[in-house]
PDB file of C-alpha atoms in Angstrom:
ATOM      1  CA  MET A  11      -5.463  -2.245  12.438  1.00 43.00           C
ATOM      2  CA  GLY A  12      -3.437  -5.108  11.240  1.00 36.00           C
ATOM      3  CA  LYS A  13      -3.203  -5.586   7.368  1.00 40.00           C
ATOM      4  CA  GLU A  14      -2.840  -7.438   4.462  1.00 41.00           C
ATOM      5  CA  PRO A  15      -1.107  -9.688   2.369  1.00 36.00           C
ATOM      6  CA  ALA A  16      -0.972 -13.392   3.475  1.00 31.00           C
ATOM      7  CA  ASP A  17       0.424 -14.557   0.225  1.00 34.00           C
ATOM      8  CA  ALA A  18       4.121 -15.393  -0.294  1.00 33.00           C
ATOM      9  CA  ARG A  19       4.479 -13.658  -3.570  1.00 34.00           C
ATOM     10  CA  ALA A  20       4.607 -10.375  -1.704  1.00 35.00           C
ATOM     11  CA  PRO A  21       2.004  -8.056  -3.218  1.00 32.00           C
ATOM     12  CA  GLY A  22       3.768  -5.256  -4.844  1.00 32.00           C
ATOM     13  CA  ASP A  23       6.807  -7.371  -5.512  1.00 32.00           C
ATOM     14  CA  VAL A  24       8.719  -5.444  -8.174  1.00 28.00           C
ATOM     15  CA  ARG A  25      10.388  -8.529  -9.472  1.00 27.00           C
ATOM     16  CA  SER A  26       7.433 -10.328 -10.850  1.00 28.00           C
ATOM     17  CA  GLY A  27       5.008  -7.895 -12.222  1.00 35.00           C
ATOM     18  CA  GLU A  28       4.330  -7.656 -15.845  1.00 37.00           C
ATOM     19  CA  GLU A  29       5.492  -4.558 -17.625  1.00 38.00           C
ATOM     20  CA  ALA A  30       3.571  -2.244 -19.823  1.00 39.00           C
ATOM     21  CA  PRO A  31       5.264  -0.852 -22.935  1.00 35.00           C
ATOM     22  CA  GLY A  32       7.484   2.142 -22.140  1.00 37.00           C
ATOM     23  CA  GLU A  33       6.772   1.837 -18.492  1.00 46.00           C
ATOM     24  CA  ARG A  34      10.180   0.618 -17.083  1.00 44.00           C
ATOM     25  CA  PRO A  35      12.535   3.468 -16.175  1.00 39.00           C
ATOM     26  CA  ALA A  36      15.862   3.569 -17.799  1.00 37.00           C
ATOM     27  CA  ALA A  37      18.907   2.815 -15.583  1.00 39.00           C
ATOM     28  CA  GLY A  38      19.660   5.957 -13.513  1.00 39.00           C
ATOM     29  CA  ARG A  39      16.102   7.504 -13.581  1.00 40.00           C
ATOM     30  CA  PRO A  40      15.070   8.223  -9.979  1.00 48.00           C
ATOM     31  CA  ALA A  41      12.913   5.687  -8.090  1.00 45.00           C
ATOM     32  CA  GLY A  42       9.311   6.933  -7.951  1.00 46.00           C
ATOM     33  CA  ASP A  43       8.944   7.891 -11.738  1.00 88.00           C
ATOM     34  CA  LEU A  44       6.354   5.051 -12.035  1.00 96.00           C
ATOM     35  CA  LEU A  45       4.453   6.719  -9.099  1.00 97.00           C
ATOM     36  CA  ASP A  46       4.759  10.273 -10.202  1.00 96.00           C
ATOM     37  CA  ALA A  47       7.781  11.316  -7.771  1.00 95.00           C
ATOM     38  CA  LEU A  48       5.953  10.020  -4.572  1.00 96.00           C
ATOM     39  CA  PRO A  49       8.820  11.266  -2.299  1.00 95.00           C
ATOM     40  CA  GLY A  50       7.789  14.771  -3.264  1.00 95.00           C
ATOM     41  CA  TRP A  51       4.027  14.558  -2.468  1.00 97.00           C
ATOM     42  CA  GLY A  52       4.330  16.403   0.677  1.00 97.00           C
ATOM     43  CA  ALA A  53       2.131  16.215   3.927  1.00 97.00           C
ATOM     44  CA  ALA A  54      -1.524  15.894   4.346  1.00 98.00           C
ATOM     45  CA  THR A  55      -3.558  17.574   7.256  1.00 98.00           C
ATOM     46  CA  THR A  56      -5.930  15.105   8.682  1.00 97.00           C
ATOM     47  CA  PRO A  57      -8.266  15.174  11.644  1.00 96.00           C
ATOM     48  CA  VAL A  58      -5.752  13.200  13.635  1.00 95.00           C
ATOM     49  CA  GLY A  59      -2.733  15.337  12.766  1.00 97.00           C
ATOM     50  CA  VAL A  60      -0.227  16.140  10.021  1.00 98.00           C
ATOM     51  CA  PHE A  61       0.614  12.968   7.984  1.00 98.00           C
ATOM     52  CA  ARG A  62       3.385  12.349   5.538  1.00 98.00           C
ATOM     53  CA  LEU A  63       4.654   9.301   3.525  1.00 98.00           C
ATOM     54  CA  VAL A  64       8.304   9.003   4.072  1.00 98.00           C
ATOM     55  CA  PRO A  65      10.196   6.380   1.666  1.00 97.00           C
ATOM     56  CA  VAL A  66      11.819   3.785   3.694  1.00 98.00           C
ATOM     57  CA  VAL A  67      15.662   3.975   4.281  1.00 97.00           C
ATOM     58  CA  LEU A  68      16.725   0.343   5.213  1.00 97.00           C
ATOM     59  CA  ALA A  69      19.504   1.208   7.547  1.00 97.00           C
ATOM     60  CA  ARG A  70      17.261   3.669   9.469  1.00 97.00           C
ATOM     61  CA  ASP A  71      13.956   1.933   9.316  1.00 98.00           C
ATOM     62  CA  LEU A  72      14.627  -1.923   9.349  1.00 98.00           C
ATOM     63  CA  ALA A  73      14.550  -2.416  13.081  1.00 98.00           C
ATOM     64  CA  ARG A  74      11.243  -0.473  13.529  1.00 97.00           C
ATOM     65  CA  ILE A  75       9.445  -2.177  10.681  1.00 98.00           C
ATOM     66  CA  GLY A  76      10.725  -5.581  11.755  1.00 98.00           C
ATOM     67  CA  ARG A  77       9.420  -5.063  15.188  1.00 97.00           C
ATOM     68  CA  TRP A  78       5.951  -4.213  13.762  1.00 97.00           C
ATOM     69  CA  MET A  79       6.158  -7.214  11.572  1.00 97.00           C
ATOM     70  CA  ASN A  80       6.534  -9.432  14.759  1.00 97.00           C
ATOM     71  CA  ASP A  81       3.424  -8.091  16.419  1.00 95.00           C
ATOM     72  CA  PRO A  82       0.884 -11.061  16.355  1.00 95.00           C
ATOM     73  CA  ALA A  83      -1.881  -8.998  14.914  1.00 92.00           C
ATOM     74  CA  VAL A  84       0.290  -7.965  12.105  1.00 94.00           C
ATOM     75  CA  ALA A  85       2.103 -11.249  11.475  1.00 95.00           C
ATOM     76  CA  ALA A  86      -1.174 -13.027  11.021  1.00 94.00           C
ATOM     77  CA  PHE A  87      -1.747 -11.236   7.794  1.00 94.00           C
ATOM     78  CA  TRP A  88       1.779 -10.143   6.440  1.00 96.00           C
ATOM     79  CA  ASN A  89       3.659 -13.532   7.345  1.00 95.00           C
ATOM     80  CA  LEU A  90       6.896 -11.607   7.767  1.00 97.00           C
ATOM     81  CA  ALA A  91       7.566 -12.451  11.486  1.00 97.00           C
ATOM     82  CA  GLY A  92      11.101 -13.454  12.334  1.00 98.00           C
ATOM     83  CA  PRO A  93      14.538 -11.724  12.353  1.00 98.00           C
ATOM     84  CA  ASP A  94      15.228  -8.483  10.718  1.00 97.00           C
ATOM     85  CA  ASP A  95      16.692 -10.268   7.530  1.00 97.00           C
ATOM     86  CA  VAL A  96      13.004 -11.615   6.848  1.00 98.00           C
ATOM     87  CA  THR A  97      11.846  -7.963   6.755  1.00 98.00           C
ATOM     88  CA  ALA A  98      14.856  -6.979   4.875  1.00 98.00           C
ATOM     89  CA  GLY A  99      14.268  -9.557   2.225  1.00 98.00           C
ATOM     90  CA  HIS A 100      10.719  -8.025   1.725  1.00 98.00           C
ATOM     91  CA  LEU A 101      12.046  -4.548   1.420  1.00 98.00           C
ATOM     92  CA  ARG A 102      15.065  -4.927  -0.731  1.00 97.00           C
ATOM     93  CA  PRO A 103      13.333  -5.971  -3.858  1.00 97.00           C
ATOM     94  CA  GLN A 104      11.258  -2.819  -3.690  1.00 96.00           C
ATOM     95  CA  LEU A 105      14.106  -0.523  -2.875  1.00 96.00           C
ATOM     96  CA  ASP A 106      16.387  -1.984  -5.558  1.00 95.00           C
ATOM     97  CA  GLY A 107      13.707  -2.281  -8.127  1.00 93.00           C
ATOM     98  CA  ASP A 108      12.392   0.139 -10.737  1.00 93.00           C
ATOM     99  CA  GLY A 109      10.017   2.187  -8.611  1.00 94.00           C
ATOM    100  CA  ARG A 110       6.827   0.309  -9.303  1.00 96.00           C
ATOM    101  CA  SER A 111       6.442  -0.154  -5.487  1.00 97.00           C
ATOM    102  CA  VAL A 112       7.587   2.309  -2.937  1.00 97.00           C
ATOM    103  CA  PRO A 113       7.726   1.356   0.897  1.00 98.00           C
ATOM    104  CA  CYS A 114       7.184   4.165   3.236  1.00 98.00           C
ATOM    105  CA  LEU A 115       6.794   4.904   6.801  1.00 98.00           C
ATOM    106  CA  GLY A 116       3.700   6.719   7.848  1.00 98.00           C
ATOM    107  CA  VAL A 117       4.734   9.732   9.958  1.00 97.00           C
ATOM    108  CA  LEU A 118       2.051  11.287  12.024  1.00 96.00           C
ATOM    109  CA  ASP A 119       2.863  14.669  13.729  1.00 96.00           C
ATOM    110  CA  GLY A 120       6.595  13.689  13.291  1.00 96.00           C
ATOM    111  CA  THR A 121       6.240  10.211  14.797  1.00 95.00           C
ATOM    112  CA  PRO A 122       6.643   7.105  12.509  1.00 97.00           C
ATOM    113  CA  MET A 123       3.543   4.980  13.336  1.00 96.00           C
ATOM    114  CA  SER A 124       2.706   2.872  10.243  1.00 97.00           C
ATOM    115  CA  TYR A 125       4.089   1.161   7.195  1.00 98.00           C
ATOM    116  CA  TRP A 126       2.707   1.547   3.682  1.00 98.00           C
ATOM    117  CA  GLU A 127       3.490   0.109   0.260  1.00 98.00           C
ATOM    118  CA  ILE A 128       2.254   2.372  -2.520  1.00 98.00           C
ATOM    119  CA  TYR A 129       2.462   0.332  -5.684  1.00 98.00           C
ATOM    120  CA  ARG A 130       1.329   0.237  -9.427  1.00 98.00           C
ATOM    121  CA  ALA A 131      -1.418  -2.376  -9.271  1.00 98.00           C
ATOM    122  CA  ASP A 132      -1.540  -2.617 -13.070  1.00 97.00           C
ATOM    123  CA  LEU A 133       2.142  -3.663 -13.116  1.00 97.00           C
ATOM    124  CA  ASP A 134       1.827  -6.149 -10.228  1.00 97.00           C
ATOM    125  CA  PRO A 135       0.860  -9.761 -10.196  1.00 96.00           C
ATOM    126  CA  LEU A 136      -2.374  -8.486  -8.835  1.00 97.00           C
ATOM    127  CA  ALA A 137      -3.352  -7.404 -12.204  1.00 97.00           C
ATOM    128  CA  ARG A 138      -3.769 -11.185 -13.168  1.00 96.00           C
ATOM    129  CA  HIS A 139      -6.591 -11.379 -10.711  1.00 97.00           C
ATOM    130  CA  TYR A 140      -8.936  -8.528 -11.344  1.00 96.00           C
ATOM    131  CA  PRO A 141      -9.850  -6.243 -14.480  1.00 96.00           C
ATOM    132  CA  ALA A 142      -6.854  -3.861 -14.081  1.00 97.00           C
ATOM    133  CA  ARG A 143      -6.914  -0.483 -15.719  1.00 97.00           C
ATOM    134  CA  PRO A 144      -3.887   1.563 -16.639  1.00 97.00           C
ATOM    135  CA  HIS A 145      -2.253   3.392 -13.629  1.00 98.00           C
ATOM    136  CA  ASP A 146      -4.369   1.686 -11.056  1.00 98.00           C
ATOM    137  CA  THR A 147      -2.490   2.281  -7.889  1.00 98.00           C
ATOM    138  CA  GLY A 148      -2.529  -0.128  -4.897  1.00 98.00           C
ATOM    139  CA  ILE A 149      -2.085   0.363  -1.122  1.00 98.00           C
ATOM    140  CA  HIS A 150      -0.793  -2.040   1.633  1.00 97.00           C
ATOM    141  CA  LEU A 151      -0.881  -0.810   5.072  1.00 96.00           C
ATOM    142  CA  LEU A 152      -0.131  -1.721   8.674  1.00 95.00           C
ATOM    143  CA  VAL A 153      -0.593   0.356  11.714  1.00 95.00           C
ATOM    144  CA  GLY A 154       2.317  -0.248  13.849  1.00 93.00           C
ATOM    145  CA  GLY A 155       1.267   0.489  17.456  1.00 81.00           C
ATOM    146  CA  VAL A 156      -1.787  -0.712  19.301  1.00 80.00           C
ATOM    147  CA  ALA A 157      -2.494   2.721  20.597  1.00 79.00           C
ATOM    148  CA  ASN A 158      -3.396   3.890  17.025  1.00 81.00           C
ATOM    149  CA  ARG A 159      -5.747   0.827  16.367  1.00 85.00           C
ATOM    150  CA  GLY A 160      -9.394   0.521  16.730  1.00 82.00           C
ATOM    151  CA  ARG A 161     -10.118   4.242  16.981  1.00 85.00           C
ATOM    152  CA  GLY A 162     -10.419   5.213  13.441  1.00 92.00           C
ATOM    153  CA  VAL A 163      -6.832   6.422  12.746  1.00 95.00           C
ATOM    154  CA  GLY A 164      -6.496   3.845  10.084  1.00 94.00           C
ATOM    155  CA  THR A 165      -9.541   4.862   8.371  1.00 96.00           C
ATOM    156  CA  THR A 166      -8.547   8.492   8.413  1.00 97.00           C
ATOM    157  CA  LEU A 167      -5.061   7.871   7.023  1.00 97.00           C
ATOM    158  CA  LEU A 168      -6.409   5.621   4.381  1.00 98.00           C
ATOM    159  CA  ARG A 169      -8.598   8.425   3.192  1.00 98.00           C
ATOM    160  CA  ALA A 170      -5.682  10.712   3.246  1.00 98.00           C
ATOM    161  CA  VAL A 171      -3.360   8.525   1.337  1.00 98.00           C
ATOM    162  CA  ALA A 172      -5.855   7.767  -1.261  1.00 98.00           C
ATOM    163  CA  ASP A 173      -6.467  11.442  -1.792  1.00 98.00           C
ATOM    164  CA  LEU A 174      -2.627  11.947  -1.994  1.00 98.00           C
ATOM    165  CA  ILE A 175      -2.549   9.483  -4.765  1.00 98.00           C
ATOM    166  CA  LEU A 176      -5.420  10.967  -6.744  1.00 98.00           C
ATOM    167  CA  ASP A 177      -3.953  14.492  -6.168  1.00 97.00           C
ATOM    168  CA  HIS A 178      -0.527  13.639  -7.482  1.00 97.00           C
ATOM    169  CA  ARG A 179      -1.197  10.986 -10.026  1.00 98.00           C
ATOM    170  CA  PRO A 180      -3.599  12.520 -12.502  1.00 97.00           C
ATOM    171  CA  ARG A 181      -3.593   9.546 -14.853  1.00 97.00           C
ATOM    172  CA  CYS A 182      -4.735   7.297 -11.928  1.00 98.00           C
ATOM    173  CA  GLY A 183      -8.518   6.757 -11.936  1.00 98.00           C
ATOM    174  CA  ARG A 184      -8.731   4.101  -9.234  1.00 98.00           C
ATOM    175  CA  VAL A 185      -6.880   3.424  -5.882  1.00 98.00           C
ATOM    176  CA  VAL A 186      -7.156  -0.346  -5.013  1.00 98.00           C
ATOM    177  CA  ALA A 187      -6.412  -2.673  -2.147  1.00 98.00           C
ATOM    178  CA  GLU A 188      -6.878  -6.402  -1.546  1.00 98.00           C
ATOM    179  CA  PRO A 189      -7.079  -7.017   2.306  1.00 97.00           C
ATOM    180  CA  ASP A 190      -7.704 -10.694   3.372  1.00 96.00           C
ATOM    181  CA  LEU A 191     -11.325 -11.266   3.749  1.00 96.00           C
ATOM    182  CA  ARG A 192     -10.763 -12.488   7.369  1.00 94.00           C
ATOM    183  CA  ASN A 193      -9.213  -9.199   8.331  1.00 94.00           C
ATOM    184  CA  THR A 194     -12.538  -7.545   9.041  1.00 94.00           C
ATOM    185  CA  PRO A 195     -11.011  -4.467  10.731  1.00 93.00           C
ATOM    186  CA  SER A 196      -8.975  -3.790   7.479  1.00 95.00           C
ATOM    187  CA  VAL A 197     -11.931  -4.161   5.198  1.00 96.00           C
ATOM    188  CA  SER A 198     -14.103  -2.009   7.449  1.00 96.00           C
ATOM    189  CA  ALA A 199     -11.372   0.719   7.450  1.00 96.00           C
ATOM    190  CA  PHE A 200     -11.342   0.798   3.641  1.00 97.00           C
ATOM    191  CA  LEU A 201     -15.069   0.991   3.484  1.00 97.00           C
ATOM    192  CA  GLY A 202     -14.974   3.908   5.897  1.00 97.00           C
ATOM    193  CA  ALA A 203     -12.283   5.754   3.966  1.00 97.00           C
ATOM    194  CA  GLY A 204     -14.500   6.002   0.765  1.00 97.00           C
ATOM    195  CA  PHE A 205     -13.590   2.623  -0.831  1.00 98.00           C
ATOM    196  CA  ARG A 206     -16.322   0.334  -2.221  1.00 97.00           C
ATOM    197  CA  PHE A 207     -16.229  -3.454  -2.267  1.00 97.00           C
ATOM    198  CA  GLY A 208     -15.518  -4.614  -5.772  1.00 97.00           C
ATOM    199  CA  ALA A 209     -15.348  -8.382  -5.589  1.00 97.00           C
ATOM    200  CA  GLU A 210     -13.997 -11.455  -3.767  1.00 97.00           C
ATOM    201  CA  ILE A 211     -10.802 -12.596  -5.578  1.00 97.00           C
ATOM    202  CA  ASP A 212      -8.604 -15.628  -5.165  1.00 96.00           C
ATOM    203  CA  LEU A 213      -4.914 -14.871  -4.605  1.00 95.00           C
ATOM    204  CA  PRO A 214      -2.119 -17.533  -4.356  1.00 92.00           C
ATOM    205  CA  ASP A 215      -2.493 -17.717  -0.486  1.00 86.00           C
ATOM    206  CA  LYS A 216      -5.602 -15.815   0.367  1.00 94.00           C
ATOM    207  CA  ARG A 217      -9.302 -14.927  -0.506  1.00 97.00           C
ATOM    208  CA  ALA A 218      -9.184 -11.185  -0.808  1.00 98.00           C
ATOM    209  CA  ALA A 219     -11.652  -8.328  -0.820  1.00 98.00           C
ATOM    210  CA  LEU A 220     -10.950  -6.076  -3.850  1.00 98.00           C
ATOM    211  CA  MET A 221     -11.492  -2.626  -2.489  1.00 98.00           C
ATOM    212  CA  VAL A 222     -11.732   0.269  -4.826  1.00 98.00           C
ATOM    213  CA  ARG A 223     -11.837   4.065  -4.433  1.00 98.00           C
ATOM    214  CA  ASP A 224     -12.836   5.618  -7.720  1.00 97.00           C
ATOM    215  CA  ARG A 225     -11.716   9.172  -8.725  1.00 97.00           C
ATOM    216  CA  ALA A 226     -15.225   9.684 -10.339  1.00 94.00           C
ATOM    217  CA  TYR A 227     -16.902   9.122  -6.893  1.00 90.00           C
ATOM    218  CA  ARG A 228     -14.229  10.819  -4.797  1.00 91.00           C
ATOM    219  CA  GLU A 229     -16.451  13.607  -3.496  1.00 87.00           C
ATOM    220  CA  LEU A 230     -19.419  11.330  -2.834  1.00 87.00           C
ATOM    221  CA  LEU A 231     -17.857   8.669  -0.631  1.00 80.00           C
TER     222      LEU A 231
END
């Protein structure tokens, strides 16, 4: 399953989101405070294996993520194909920022196989395009290898990650995403993972499907 953003503003960009009063961590506070200490969330046991979000370390992970970004199925929606410094330019603002967006490897049974961005949608430019609520949490995803695409792995992991967010972020009432409307496998995966279609929204470089997983309906969908 390839994924999301076709827009050059880089959804989840930590440099451009508006700030809520009292939300910016003071200098020296650990990254992840805005996402309730994501690095400590732990593992999720899923039907496809034990899954964990591991925050990106640039020196360790850049080559792998850059290789995934150059997969044509991924590049069509992420627009980050090219040398590793293109990918690094996307990652560094998040890694050096205030923790409102945390890039992660998705590690399944010990093997890195996907890339995720978990971000505060209410503090992101996305919030200008839909009726955001405090602590809305967003997901961007790409599955890195063709062996894990088209057989339901992405759907299973989306549900697991949404559950991790809702379990560890008690103030978050909704998990949201904004896949490109043209990316029908991604939209289908979100639907299969318990998200509902909220609206079509116009973002700077794409028309997107606003997908929402509501805490209130978590046990029903």
